[in-house]
Structure formats: structure tokens, C-alpha cells
Amino acid sequence: MKKFRGIFLKNDNEIAVMREANRIGRSILDAVCDAVRPGVPTMRFEEIAQDMCRTWKVRPAFQGYCGYPYALCCSVNEVVVHGFPSETRKLVEGDLVSIDFGVIFEGFFSDCARTVGVGEVSGDIARLIRITEESLAAGVAEARPGNTLRDICAAVQKHAEGHGYAVIRRFVGHGVGRSLHEKPEIPNFTSALSLPLPLKAGMVLAIEPMLAMGTWEVEVLSDNWTAVTKDRKPAAHCEHSVAVLPHGPEILSLPAA
Ligand code: MF3
Ligand code: CO
């Protein structure tokens, strides 16, 4: 595969496979999100994802990755990312839950996440989810040749912080392709270290803002995965896999039309 500064550039055929991988991954993610309601134990989502992977003949991308034990991540309220599905944690009206899921199809990884409210949620929670989605959209809009990676990072941060939310520092987006995590890292913020890396057609980027209502500091629990906000205030997470094409971004992980 061609490379630019160590970053794999996908050709049209490879992007077509990634489009299909993401179509399958997204349809499974949407089926899981449709099952979100008060009273459901979050392990139910794992069962749905595992069943649908068998039906589609794809492998769940996260299971076994760095030892991660499940097909999906299910992060409720103060859990930012990498929450385990649980038999005992039943969703409660007013919770927010982020589901992160990907598949491996013909050697390529899909990666997509959504945050949804459980039943009726407070205005504060609804706004956190909406601004997280908008911050993702703002980042995606910058994913075009002629721009730099810094433009994506800055757009996400500006939208999030402009609406009063904290941007999580500890976790970042990433290139995606034949591996789940490829170069480059895609922070949701800029710093003196963020180089103006030119974006090139053929890059596929997983952009994934994580926004918190309080502090951006996180703690990882003793299971070595579950990342929670230090102040235990809610956080939301949305992710798309986006191909940089000559004329602009294509979101590969959109819902089926
Ligand atoms: N979407 C997440 C990521 O890109 C999912 C990783 S969970 C893991 O990092 F278990 F696979 F690490
Ligand atoms: Co990701």
C-alpha cells in the first residue's frame, strides 16, 4: 500500500472494501442502539453484536485486541470509553450510553461509535450528546486535501469548548485500515506538538471526539479498561471512519439509507 509520511493511503478498491466493512459494522451498531431502553442489561448488546457478526460472517474488531474481552464497548454515564458490557448493569431512564463497535471484513477494520439517551433524558444530557455529534461533524468537514490534520483537531476542539464542554486528552482518534489503529493519531485538541500534517486523498481517519460535562481528566478502573471521568460527571463519545477523497470527506460509517 502506498504511504505518505508513514500513513497508508488506500486506493479506490481498498476504500470500496472499507465502505462495505463500515456498512456492515454500522448496521450492527444501529441494531444495538435500537435495543437501548430502560431495564436492559448491557450484556444484551454484546449478544446482539455477536449474533449479527455470525449472520454477516464478519469478525468483531475489538475482541482480543490488546486483550479486550468483548465485541463492543458499552460506556454508561461517567464511563468515557472502553466500558464492559455487563449482566448486572441494567440501563435506567435518563442514562446516556455510548456504544463503540467495529468489524473485520476482508482484512479491513470498520470503526464507529454513537451515544444515545435511555428513554427520556435531561436537557443537559441531550445537549451533551448533540454537541458531541456536532463536534464530530465539524472535524469531518475539515477532512479534505489541502487541509492539515491540525484543522480537524482544531475544529473539534473549538466546537466542543465553545459550548462549554471539556475535551478528553487521554484518548485520541486514529488512522484505520488493515489495522484498527494506524498512523496518524488524531487528538480532539491542538497543542504546540500538533504538526500541520497535510491531508492526502486515500487517508482513512477514525475521528472520535469524547466530551465531558466536567473535567477532562480520566481514571482507568482496576479492570484495566473502563475509563471514567475523575469527577464522575457524564461523558459522550461519537466516532466515524472517514475517507479523504480528492473532492472532500466521505463518511464510510453512515447509517444505511
Ligand atoms: N473505537 C475504539 C478505538 O478506536 C475502540 C477500541 S476498543 C479496543 O480505539 F478494545 F479495541 F481497544
Ligand atoms: Co476508534
Short mmCIF file of N, CA, C and O in Angstrom, two decimals, residues 138-234:
data_model
loop_
_atom_site.label_atom_id
_atom_site.label_comp_id
_atom_site.label_asym_id
_atom_site.label_seq_id
_atom_site.Cartn_x
_atom_site.Cartn_y
_atom_site.Cartn_z
N ALA A 138 -18.00 18.75 12.69
CA ALA A 138 -17.09 19.87 12.42
C ALA A 138 -15.71 19.35 12.04
O ALA A 138 -15.06 19.87 11.13
N GLY A 139 -15.26 18.30 12.70
CA GLY A 139 -13.97 17.69 12.37
C GLY A 139 -14.00 17.03 11.01
O GLY A 139 -13.08 17.23 10.19
N VAL A 140 -15.07 16.29 10.74
CA VAL A 140 -15.19 15.59 9.45
C VAL A 140 -15.13 16.57 8.29
O VAL A 140 -14.48 16.32 7.27
N ALA A 141 -15.78 17.72 8.45
CA ALA A 141 -15.85 18.71 7.37
C ALA A 141 -14.48 19.21 6.94
O ALA A 141 -14.30 19.70 5.82
N GLU A 142 -13.49 19.09 7.84
CA GLU A 142 -12.13 19.57 7.53
C GLU A 142 -11.28 18.50 6.85
O GLU A 142 -10.13 18.78 6.47
N ALA A 143 -11.81 17.27 6.72
CA ALA A 143 -11.01 16.14 6.23
C ALA A 143 -10.91 16.15 4.71
O ALA A 143 -11.50 15.31 4.02
N ARG A 144 -10.16 17.09 4.18
CA ARG A 144 -10.03 17.23 2.72
C ARG A 144 -8.60 17.57 2.35
O ARG A 144 -7.87 18.21 3.12
N PRO A 145 -8.19 17.14 1.13
CA PRO A 145 -6.85 17.51 0.66
C PRO A 145 -6.71 19.03 0.65
O PRO A 145 -7.67 19.74 0.33
N GLY A 146 -5.54 19.50 1.00
CA GLY A 146 -5.32 20.96 1.09
C GLY A 146 -5.37 21.43 2.52
O GLY A 146 -4.75 22.44 2.87
N ASN A 147 -6.14 20.71 3.36
CA ASN A 147 -6.14 20.99 4.79
C ASN A 147 -5.07 20.16 5.48
O ASN A 147 -4.44 19.30 4.87
N THR A 148 -4.91 20.42 6.77
CA THR A 148 -3.97 19.62 7.57
C THR A 148 -4.73 18.91 8.68
O THR A 148 -5.88 19.27 9.00
N LEU A 149 -4.06 17.94 9.27
CA LEU A 149 -4.64 17.22 10.40
C LEU A 149 -5.03 18.20 11.52
O LEU A 149 -6.05 18.04 12.18
N ARG A 150 -4.20 19.21 11.68
CA ARG A 150 -4.46 20.22 12.71
C ARG A 150 -5.83 20.89 12.53
O ARG A 150 -6.48 21.25 13.51
N ASP A 151 -6.26 21.06 11.28
CA ASP A 151 -7.57 21.68 11.02
C ASP A 151 -8.70 20.83 11.62
O ASP A 151 -9.69 21.37 12.13
N ILE A 152 -8.56 19.51 11.52
CA ILE A 152 -9.57 18.61 12.10
C ILE A 152 -9.58 18.78 13.62
O ILE A 152 -10.63 19.00 14.23
N CYS A 153 -8.40 18.66 14.21
CA CYS A 153 -8.28 18.74 15.68
C CYS A 153 -8.84 20.07 16.19
O CYS A 153 -9.59 20.11 17.18
N ALA A 154 -8.47 21.15 15.51
CA ALA A 154 -8.89 22.48 15.95
C ALA A 154 -10.40 22.66 15.83
O ALA A 154 -11.03 23.26 16.72
N ALA A 155 -11.00 22.13 14.76
CA ALA A 155 -12.44 22.30 14.56
C ALA A 155 -13.24 21.57 15.63
O ALA A 155 -14.23 22.09 16.16
N VAL A 156 -12.80 20.37 15.98
CA VAL A 156 -13.48 19.60 17.03
C VAL A 156 -13.39 20.37 18.35
O VAL A 156 -14.39 20.60 19.04
N GLN A 157 -12.19 20.78 18.68
CA GLN A 157 -11.96 21.45 19.97
C GLN A 157 -12.76 22.75 20.07
O GLN A 157 -13.37 23.04 21.11
N LYS A 158 -12.74 23.53 18.98
CA LYS A 158 -13.42 24.83 19.01
C LYS A 158 -14.92 24.64 19.26
O LYS A 158 -15.51 25.36 20.07
N HIS A 159 -15.52 23.67 18.56
CA HIS A 159 -16.96 23.47 18.74
C HIS A 159 -17.27 22.99 20.16
O HIS A 159 -18.19 23.48 20.81
N ALA A 160 -16.47 22.03 20.64
CA ALA A 160 -16.73 21.44 21.96
C ALA A 160 -16.53 22.49 23.07
O ALA A 160 -17.41 22.73 23.89
N GLU A 161 -15.36 23.10 23.07
CA GLU A 161 -15.04 24.05 24.15
C GLU A 161 -15.88 25.32 24.03
O GLU A 161 -16.25 25.93 25.03
N GLY A 162 -16.21 25.69 22.80
CA GLY A 162 -17.07 26.85 22.58
C GLY A 162 -18.45 26.67 23.19
O GLY A 162 -19.16 27.63 23.46
N HIS A 163 -18.85 25.41 23.40
CA HIS A 163 -20.14 25.14 24.03
C HIS A 163 -19.99 24.71 25.49
O HIS A 163 -20.91 24.18 26.10
N GLY A 164 -18.79 24.91 26.01
CA GLY A 164 -18.60 24.74 27.46
C GLY A 164 -18.23 23.33 27.90
O GLY A 164 -18.25 23.04 29.10
N TYR A 165 -17.88 22.45 26.96
CA TYR A 165 -17.52 21.09 27.36
C TYR A 165 -16.00 20.90 27.36
O TYR A 165 -15.27 21.59 26.65
N ALA A 166 -15.57 19.92 28.14
CA ALA A 166 -14.15 19.57 28.20
C ALA A 166 -13.88 18.47 27.17
O ALA A 166 -14.71 17.59 26.95
N VAL A 167 -12.72 18.55 26.54
CA VAL A 167 -12.32 17.56 25.56
C VAL A 167 -11.34 16.59 26.25
O VAL A 167 -10.35 17.02 26.84
N ILE A 168 -11.66 15.31 26.16
CA ILE A 168 -10.80 14.29 26.78
C ILE A 168 -9.44 14.28 26.08
O ILE A 168 -9.37 14.31 24.85
N ARG A 169 -8.38 14.25 26.86
CA ARG A 169 -7.00 14.28 26.33
C ARG A 169 -6.39 12.89 26.18
O ARG A 169 -5.53 12.67 25.35
N ARG A 170 -6.79 12.00 27.07
CA ARG A 170 -6.10 10.72 27.22
C ARG A 170 -6.28 9.80 26.01
O ARG A 170 -5.43 8.96 25.72
N PHE A 171 -7.41 9.92 25.30
CA PHE A 171 -7.70 9.06 24.16
C PHE A 171 -7.86 9.91 22.91
O PHE A 171 -8.36 11.04 22.99
N VAL A 172 -7.46 9.35 21.78
CA VAL A 172 -7.46 10.11 20.52
C VAL A 172 -8.00 9.26 19.38
O VAL A 172 -8.08 8.03 19.50
N GLY A 173 -8.34 9.90 18.28
CA GLY A 173 -8.70 9.17 17.07
C GLY A 173 -7.43 8.68 16.38
O GLY A 173 -6.31 8.87 16.86
N HIS A 174 -7.62 8.08 15.20
CA HIS A 174 -6.51 7.32 14.59
C HIS A 174 -6.79 7.02 13.13
O HIS A 174 -7.96 6.96 12.72
N GLY A 175 -5.73 6.74 12.37
CA GLY A 175 -5.91 6.14 11.06
C GLY A 175 -6.46 4.74 11.23
O GLY A 175 -6.28 4.11 12.28
N VAL A 176 -7.18 4.25 10.20
CA VAL A 176 -7.77 2.90 10.28
C VAL A 176 -7.68 2.25 8.90
O VAL A 176 -7.74 2.95 7.89
N GLY A 177 -7.50 0.93 8.87
CA GLY A 177 -7.38 0.23 7.59
C GLY A 177 -7.22 -1.25 7.82
O GLY A 177 -8.12 -1.90 8.34
N ARG A 178 -6.04 -1.79 7.46
CA ARG A 178 -5.78 -3.21 7.73
C ARG A 178 -5.47 -3.45 9.20
O ARG A 178 -5.44 -4.60 9.65
N SER A 179 -5.24 -2.37 9.94
CA SER A 179 -5.16 -2.43 11.40
C SER A 179 -6.20 -1.48 11.97
O SER A 179 -6.58 -0.51 11.31
N LEU A 180 -6.61 -1.78 13.22
CA LEU A 180 -7.59 -0.89 13.87
C LEU A 180 -6.97 0.48 14.12
O LEU A 180 -7.61 1.51 13.90
N HIS A 181 -5.74 0.46 14.58
CA HIS A 181 -5.07 1.73 14.88
C HIS A 181 -3.84 1.90 13.99
O HIS A 181 -2.85 1.22 14.17
N GLU A 182 -3.96 2.79 13.04
CA GLU A 182 -2.83 3.14 12.17
C GLU A 182 -2.45 4.59 12.46
O GLU A 182 -3.18 5.32 13.12
N LYS A 183 -1.33 4.99 11.89
CA LYS A 183 -0.98 6.40 11.95
C LYS A 183 -1.95 7.17 11.08
O LYS A 183 -2.45 6.62 10.10
N PRO A 184 -2.26 8.42 11.31
CA PRO A 184 -1.74 9.25 12.40
C PRO A 184 -2.66 9.18 13.63
O PRO A 184 -3.80 8.73 13.53
N GLU A 185 -2.17 9.65 14.77
CA GLU A 185 -3.05 9.91 15.92
C GLU A 185 -3.84 11.17 15.62
O GLU A 185 -3.31 12.11 15.03
N ILE A 186 -5.11 11.17 16.04
CA ILE A 186 -5.96 12.34 15.78
C ILE A 186 -6.53 12.85 17.10
O ILE A 186 -7.62 12.45 17.52
N PRO A 187 -5.81 13.74 17.77
CA PRO A 187 -6.32 14.29 19.03
C PRO A 187 -7.55 15.16 18.75
O PRO A 187 -7.74 15.63 17.62
N ASN A 188 -8.36 15.37 19.77
CA ASN A 188 -9.52 16.25 19.64
C ASN A 188 -9.20 17.64 20.16
O ASN A 188 -10.08 18.37 20.60
N PHE A 189 -7.91 17.98 20.09
CA PHE A 189 -7.43 19.27 20.57
C PHE A 189 -6.10 19.54 19.87
O PHE A 189 -5.49 18.62 19.32
N THR A 190 -5.67 20.77 19.89
CA THR A 190 -4.36 21.09 19.32
C THR A 190 -3.40 21.45 20.45
O THR A 190 -3.83 21.79 21.55
N SER A 191 -2.13 21.33 20.15
CA SER A 191 -1.11 21.74 21.11
C SER A 191 0.09 22.18 20.30
O SER A 191 0.10 22.06 19.06
N ALA A 192 1.11 22.66 20.98
CA ALA A 192 2.33 23.08 20.30
C ALA A 192 2.93 21.91 19.52
O ALA A 192 3.65 22.10 18.55
N LEU A 193 2.57 20.68 19.95
CA LEU A 193 3.12 19.48 19.30
C LEU A 193 2.38 19.11 18.02
O LEU A 193 2.88 18.31 17.24
N SER A 194 1.15 19.63 17.82
CA SER A 194 0.39 19.17 16.64
C SER A 194 0.97 19.79 15.38
O SER A 194 0.90 20.99 15.16
N LEU A 195 1.57 18.91 14.58
CA LEU A 195 2.21 19.34 13.34
C LEU A 195 1.15 19.54 12.26
O LEU A 195 0.13 18.85 12.26
N PRO A 196 1.41 20.44 11.33
CA PRO A 196 0.43 20.66 10.26
C PRO A 196 0.56 19.59 9.17
O PRO A 196 0.92 19.89 8.04
N LEU A 197 0.28 18.34 9.53
CA LEU A 197 0.40 17.23 8.57
C LEU A 197 -0.59 17.42 7.42
O LEU A 197 -1.79 17.51 7.66
N PRO A 198 -0.12 17.51 6.17
CA PRO A 198 -1.06 17.67 5.05
C PRO A 198 -1.94 16.44 4.89
O PRO A 198 -1.45 15.31 5.00
N LEU A 199 -3.23 16.65 4.66
CA LEU A 199 -4.14 15.53 4.41
C LEU A 199 -4.08 15.17 2.93
O LEU A 199 -4.04 16.06 2.07
N LYS A 200 -4.06 13.86 2.65
CA LYS A 200 -3.92 13.39 1.28
C LYS A 200 -5.07 12.46 0.93
O LYS A 200 -5.54 11.69 1.79
N ALA A 201 -5.51 12.50 -0.32
CA ALA A 201 -6.54 11.56 -0.78
C ALA A 201 -6.06 10.14 -0.53
O ALA A 201 -4.89 9.82 -0.79
N GLY A 202 -6.94 9.31 0.00
CA GLY A 202 -6.60 7.92 0.31
C GLY A 202 -6.38 7.66 1.79
O GLY A 202 -6.34 6.51 2.22
N MET A 203 -6.25 8.74 2.57
CA MET A 203 -6.19 8.52 4.02
C MET A 203 -7.58 8.13 4.52
O MET A 203 -8.59 8.64 4.02
N VAL A 204 -7.64 7.20 5.46
CA VAL A 204 -8.91 6.89 6.13
C VAL A 204 -8.70 7.13 7.62
O VAL A 204 -7.80 6.57 8.24
N LEU A 205 -9.54 8.03 8.16
CA LEU A 205 -9.34 8.54 9.51
C LEU A 205 -10.54 8.21 10.40
O LEU A 205 -11.69 8.44 10.00
N ALA A 206 -10.27 7.66 11.57
CA ALA A 206 -11.33 7.46 12.58
C ALA A 206 -11.27 8.67 13.51
O ALA A 206 -10.34 8.81 14.29
N ILE A 207 -12.27 9.53 13.35
CA ILE A 207 -12.33 10.76 14.14
C ILE A 207 -13.31 10.50 15.28
O ILE A 207 -14.44 10.05 15.03
N GLU A 208 -12.89 10.71 16.51
CA GLU A 208 -13.74 10.29 17.63
C GLU A 208 -13.67 11.21 18.84
O GLU A 208 -13.01 10.90 19.82
N PRO A 209 -14.41 12.34 18.78
CA PRO A 209 -14.44 13.23 19.94
C PRO A 209 -15.09 12.58 21.16
O PRO A 209 -16.08 11.85 21.05
N MET A 210 -14.48 12.83 22.32
CA MET A 210 -15.03 12.44 23.63
C MET A 210 -15.15 13.71 24.44
O MET A 210 -14.15 14.39 24.68
N LEU A 211 -16.40 14.07 24.82
CA LEU A 211 -16.65 15.32 25.53
C LEU A 211 -17.19 15.03 26.92
O LEU A 211 -18.00 14.11 27.08
N ALA A 212 -16.76 15.85 27.87
CA ALA A 212 -17.21 15.65 29.25
C ALA A 212 -17.89 16.91 29.76
O ALA A 212 -17.53 18.02 29.36
N MET A 213 -18.83 16.73 30.68
CA MET A 213 -19.55 17.86 31.27
C MET A 213 -18.70 18.59 32.29
O MET A 213 -18.90 19.77 32.53
N GLY A 214 -17.79 17.87 32.93
CA GLY A 214 -16.93 18.48 33.94
C GLY A 214 -15.49 18.45 33.49
O GLY A 214 -15.13 19.06 32.48
N THR A 215 -14.68 17.73 34.23
CA THR A 215 -13.25 17.69 33.93
C THR A 215 -12.92 16.75 32.77
O THR A 215 -13.64 15.79 32.53
N TRP A 216 -11.80 17.05 32.09
CA TRP A 216 -11.35 16.15 31.03
C TRP A 216 -10.45 15.03 31.57
O TRP A 216 -10.07 14.13 30.85
N GLU A 217 -10.16 15.10 32.88
CA GLU A 217 -9.28 14.07 33.44
C GLU A 217 -10.02 12.75 33.60
O GLU A 217 -11.18 12.73 34.00
N VAL A 218 -9.34 11.67 33.27
CA VAL A 218 -9.95 10.35 33.38
C VAL A 218 -9.11 9.45 34.28
O VAL A 218 -7.94 9.71 34.54
N GLU A 219 -9.76 8.39 34.72
CA GLU A 219 -9.13 7.36 35.56
C GLU A 219 -9.49 6.04 34.92
O GLU A 219 -10.62 5.88 34.45
N VAL A 220 -8.57 5.10 34.91
CA VAL A 220 -8.90 3.76 34.38
C VAL A 220 -9.13 2.84 35.58
O VAL A 220 -8.30 2.79 36.50
N LEU A 221 -10.26 2.15 35.60
CA LEU A 221 -10.60 1.29 36.74
C LEU A 221 -9.71 0.04 36.78
O LEU A 221 -8.92 -0.21 35.86
N SER A 222 -9.86 -0.75 37.86
CA SER A 222 -8.95 -1.86 38.11
C SER A 222 -9.09 -2.99 37.09
O SER A 222 -8.25 -3.90 37.04
N ASP A 223 -10.14 -2.96 36.22
CA ASP A 223 -10.21 -3.96 35.15
C ASP A 223 -9.24 -3.60 34.01
O ASP A 223 -9.15 -4.32 33.02
N ASN A 224 -8.53 -2.48 34.17
CA ASN A 224 -7.54 -2.00 33.20
C ASN A 224 -8.13 -1.49 31.89
O ASN A 224 -7.39 -1.21 30.94
N TRP A 225 -9.44 -1.36 31.78
CA TRP A 225 -10.07 -0.87 30.57
C TRP A 225 -11.01 0.30 30.83
O TRP A 225 -10.89 1.34 30.19
N THR A 226 -11.98 0.10 31.73
CA THR A 226 -13.06 1.08 31.92
C THR A 226 -12.49 2.45 32.29
O THR A 226 -11.88 2.60 33.35
N ALA A 227 -12.68 3.42 31.40
CA ALA A 227 -12.16 4.77 31.63
C ALA A 227 -13.30 5.67 32.08
O ALA A 227 -14.29 5.83 31.36
N VAL A 228 -13.19 6.23 33.28
CA VAL A 228 -14.24 7.09 33.83
C VAL A 228 -13.70 8.50 34.03
O VAL A 228 -12.50 8.69 34.20
N THR A 229 -14.60 9.47 34.02
CA THR A 229 -14.16 10.84 34.34
C THR A 229 -13.80 10.89 35.82
O THR A 229 -14.44 10.25 36.65
N LYS A 230 -12.78 11.69 36.15
CA LYS A 230 -12.32 11.77 37.55
C LYS A 230 -13.41 12.31 38.46
O LYS A 230 -13.54 11.88 39.60
N ASP A 231 -14.23 13.23 37.93
CA ASP A 231 -15.29 13.81 38.77
C ASP A 231 -16.60 13.04 38.64
O ASP A 231 -17.61 13.43 39.23
N ARG A 232 -16.57 11.95 37.88
CA ARG A 232 -17.74 11.06 37.69
C ARG A 232 -18.93 11.78 37.03
O ARG A 232 -20.07 11.32 37.10
N LYS A 233 -18.65 12.88 36.36
CA LYS A 233 -19.71 13.53 35.57
C LYS A 233 -19.80 12.85 34.21
O LYS A 233 -18.82 12.25 33.75
N PRO A 234 -20.94 12.96 33.53
CA PRO A 234 -21.15 12.22 32.28
C PRO A 234 -20.22 12.67 31.14
O PRO A 234 -19.78 13.82 31.10
#
